Every structure is written in C-alpha cells, then in structure tokens.
XYZ file of C-alpha atoms in Angstrom:
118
model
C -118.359 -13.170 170.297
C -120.198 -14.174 173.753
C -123.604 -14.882 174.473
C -125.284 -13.268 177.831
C -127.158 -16.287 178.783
C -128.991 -14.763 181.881
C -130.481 -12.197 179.140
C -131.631 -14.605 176.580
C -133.228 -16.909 178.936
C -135.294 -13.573 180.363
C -136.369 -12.588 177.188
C -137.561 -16.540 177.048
C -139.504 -15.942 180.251
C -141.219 -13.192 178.833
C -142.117 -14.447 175.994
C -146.055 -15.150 175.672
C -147.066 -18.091 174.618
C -149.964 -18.915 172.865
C -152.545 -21.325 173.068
C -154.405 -23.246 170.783
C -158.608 -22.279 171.122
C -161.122 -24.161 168.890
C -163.092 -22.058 167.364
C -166.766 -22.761 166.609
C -168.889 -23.224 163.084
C -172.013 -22.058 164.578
C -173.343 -18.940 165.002
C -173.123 -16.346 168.145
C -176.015 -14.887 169.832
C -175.456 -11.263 171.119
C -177.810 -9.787 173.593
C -177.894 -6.423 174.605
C -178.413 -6.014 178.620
C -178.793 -2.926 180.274
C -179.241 -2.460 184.175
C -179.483 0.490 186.472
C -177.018 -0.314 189.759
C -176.281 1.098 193.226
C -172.692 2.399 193.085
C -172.440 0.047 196.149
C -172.542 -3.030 193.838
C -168.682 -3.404 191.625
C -168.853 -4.664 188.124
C -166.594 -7.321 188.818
C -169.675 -8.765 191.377
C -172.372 -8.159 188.280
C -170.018 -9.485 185.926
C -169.115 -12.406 187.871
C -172.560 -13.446 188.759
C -173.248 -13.206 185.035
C -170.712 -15.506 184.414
C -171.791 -18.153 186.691
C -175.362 -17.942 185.729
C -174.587 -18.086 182.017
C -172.305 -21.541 182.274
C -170.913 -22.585 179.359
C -173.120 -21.307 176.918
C -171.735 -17.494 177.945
C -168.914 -16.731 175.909
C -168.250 -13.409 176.623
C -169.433 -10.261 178.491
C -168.417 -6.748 176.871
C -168.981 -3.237 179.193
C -170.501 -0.669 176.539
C -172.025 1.789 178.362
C -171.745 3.533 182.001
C -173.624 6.233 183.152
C -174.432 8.486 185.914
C -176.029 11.498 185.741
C -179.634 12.583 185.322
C -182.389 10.827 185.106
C -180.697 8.210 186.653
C -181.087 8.961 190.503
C -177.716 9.770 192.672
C -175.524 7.343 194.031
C -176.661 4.597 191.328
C -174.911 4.256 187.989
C -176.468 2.335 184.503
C -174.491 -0.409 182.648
C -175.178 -1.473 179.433
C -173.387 -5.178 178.396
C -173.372 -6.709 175.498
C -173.813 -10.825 176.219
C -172.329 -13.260 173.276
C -173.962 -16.866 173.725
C -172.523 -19.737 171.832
C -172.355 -23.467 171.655
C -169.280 -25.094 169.990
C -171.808 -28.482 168.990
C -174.640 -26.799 167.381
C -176.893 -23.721 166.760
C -178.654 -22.152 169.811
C -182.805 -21.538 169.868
C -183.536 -17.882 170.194
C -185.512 -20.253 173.762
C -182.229 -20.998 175.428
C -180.485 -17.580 174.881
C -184.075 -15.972 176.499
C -184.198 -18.354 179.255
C -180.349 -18.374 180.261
C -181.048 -14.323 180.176
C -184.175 -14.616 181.674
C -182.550 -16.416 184.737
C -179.433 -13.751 185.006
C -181.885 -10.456 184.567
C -183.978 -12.408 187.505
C -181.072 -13.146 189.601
C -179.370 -9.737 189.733
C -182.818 -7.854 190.884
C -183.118 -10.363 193.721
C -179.700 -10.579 194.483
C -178.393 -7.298 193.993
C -181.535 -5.013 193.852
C -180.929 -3.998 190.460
C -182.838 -2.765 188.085
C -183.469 -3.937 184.480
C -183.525 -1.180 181.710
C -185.978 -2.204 178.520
C-alpha cells in the first residue's frame, strides 16, 4: 500500500476553504434601481462606482435586467439592479437608504451621463 504524496497535497491545494462571515440580526433594505446606459459605459464601471458610493452600508449589488431594443434608443442599453443595504449594529431609516441612493442615482448622471428610469 503507498501513498502518492504529490497527489494528496494537490487535492489539499484545491481545496476551498471557508471563511467565517458574521451575519447580521437586522433587517436588509432592497432597492430596486433601474438606469438607461450608453453601451460605451461597462457594468463593471457602474457597478464599481456603486460600490464606492454606497460604503459600507452596500451589501450587495444584483444585475436583474438588461435590455436593448426599442424604445430604448440604439447604441444605449437599460439595467435594472437590485441594491441590498444593511448595517450589522442596528436597523437602517428608510432616510439613509434614500440619501445613500440619492447620492449614487446623482453621481452616475453626472459622471456617466446616465439616465435614471422611475
């Protein structure tokens, strides 16, 4: 009976290995955000701007809807997000979730000429 070392130990390596993530008592906030683009613009530049507006309150950002097509004009494309808001220390105001969102929907027409769908 032998053991292939060299196997085991890159089975080992690819292994994942999980970590540990606290996971919070208070409620989510989940706001629907839907934009109409230039097909200049990537999602990862939206999505990243987003991210760095929404700090630490932004918990996640979910793609659920792309379009092109009519009546959206030619050579822009709409995106529909869903943004999840939470704070690990207590429950968020319904003011901080508008404001954060207020200050990303502001930010991407200036900085990205997009437009915000209602």
């Amino acid at each position: 009976f032998e053991f292939n070392l060299e196997v085991l130990k890159n089975l080992w390596k690819a292994k994942q290995i999980y970590t540990y993530k606290a996971y919070s008592l208070f409620p989510a906030s989940l706001v629907d955000l839907a934009c109409i683009k230039s097909d200049t613009i990537s999602f990862k530049e939206v999505e990243l701007k987003i991210r760095s507006i929404g700090g630490p309150l932004l918990e996640s950002i979910t793609l659920f809807d792309y379009y092109a097509g009519d009546p959206i004009p030619q050579g822009y494309h709409s995106l529909g997000f869903k943004l999840k808001f939470r704070n690990f220390e207590r429950t968020l105001t319904n003011e901080e979730v508008e404001g954060v969102v207020k200050n990303i929907t502001s930010s991407l027409e200036k900085e990205f000429d997009i437009t915000i769908r209602q």
